[in-house]
Amino acid sequence: MPNSDFSYPWFASLQAQLDGQYVADKLPHAILLTGETYSGKLVFATQLTKRLLCDETKALTTVTPVACNQCASCHLFEAGTHPDFAHVTPQDSKQIKIDQVRGLIAWVATTSQRNGLKIAIVDPAEQMNHQSANALLKCLEEPSGNTFIMLVSSRSGSLLPTIRSRCQQYAIGLPERSQALQWLQTALPDRDDHALLLDIAGGLPLAVTMQLNDGYLAARRVVAEQLAKLCSNQTTALKSVAEVQKIEIEDFLDICQSIFSDAVKYDATKDTNAIKNKDIADSIVQIQNHTEVDFLLAAYKRSCSDLRIVRSTSNPNKQQLLEALWIDLRSGNPHVISHFGL
Ligand SMILES: [Zn+2]
């Protein structure tokens, strides 16, 4: 579970809205929290759950603005043993399986063991397979007492329409840029490149912290360098694949998507100030100089669709995806363009 105690100012208005609904006894029993990957949906859901379960919260009177971290409920929550909280998330694959949803349905039918409230988080909801989603539907149709079910999703469009229609939807949006920068200055006081980091992360402060932790920034430089060499015929696809082999496939495709998007922008503007990845502008300029814009667009589309495949598949064939994408890149426009039907 993500850190539930950190403060994220851009959650404030949605937090106030949901707290207000809870106090007025109008909080919907089925909630769908949407937002981009790394927008903080799960953090928000976790914080809300912990605050609602906290002994400082009194239904129809008050919701504690911050979980107290002192009460029995907060201790149980942090220990991952709160009997009135269920977190349904993929276990040994990327799918939420039918048995997990059956377990949730059984749990919903039990009585609360503490203050009468029970909360479940289903995350990411789009990873329910068809059977699981249908099973959950029944559960959403028959809300039971003080049980709240929160679905968290960055691809809510792929949920069953019947699931979406039974939930009240709330979106976690991008923070204001000034607010995000201010937060990053506090969270990362030792760095002086907050604006660049925020651009690279698409305006999502939580993505910045994730990218710093897992070597994403260094991986970006490797991918940009290899793409620039590949597009200017200074290397072969197989050699390049070997260079990027250690990078997580999801990061790799995310990086490709961002670089090609910037190369298209640079093609249109010839201005490196217009691109997100300013620290690797040299490589992006080189990629654009050697590549037709139709091809850059095709490569961008390809990275996006491969990324969708990787995020929804249990065991993507990394080697195959990498080689196919890079061999296409190396082989030039016509193949890729026909391959994607552009
Ligand atoms: Zn507490």
mmCIF file of C-alpha atoms in Angstrom, residues 32 137 140 160-169:
data_model
loop_
_atom_site.group_PDB
_atom_site.id
_atom_site.type_symbol
_atom_site.label_atom_id
_atom_site.label_comp_id
_atom_site.label_asym_id
_atom_site.label_seq_id
_atom_site.Cartn_x
_atom_site.Cartn_y
_atom_site.Cartn_z
ATOM 1 C CA LEU A 32 -15.145 4.886 -8.927
ATOM 2 C CA LEU A 137 -21.746 -6.168 -10.342
ATOM 3 C CA LEU A 140 -22.586 -3.231 -6.289
ATOM 4 C CA LEU A 160 -18.201 -2.789 -17.999
ATOM 5 C CA PRO A 161 -20.668 0.065 -18.619
ATOM 6 C CA THR A 162 -22.938 -1.542 -16.034
ATOM 7 C CA ILE A 163 -20.147 -1.286 -13.442
ATOM 8 C CA ARG A 164 -19.523 2.358 -14.293
ATOM 9 C CA SER A 165 -23.210 3.212 -14.129
ATOM 10 C CA ARG A 166 -23.545 1.747 -10.646
ATOM 11 C CA CYS A 167 -20.691 3.823 -9.276
ATOM 12 C CA GLN A 168 -20.426 7.489 -8.520
ATOM 13 C CA GLN A 169 -17.354 8.672 -10.413
#
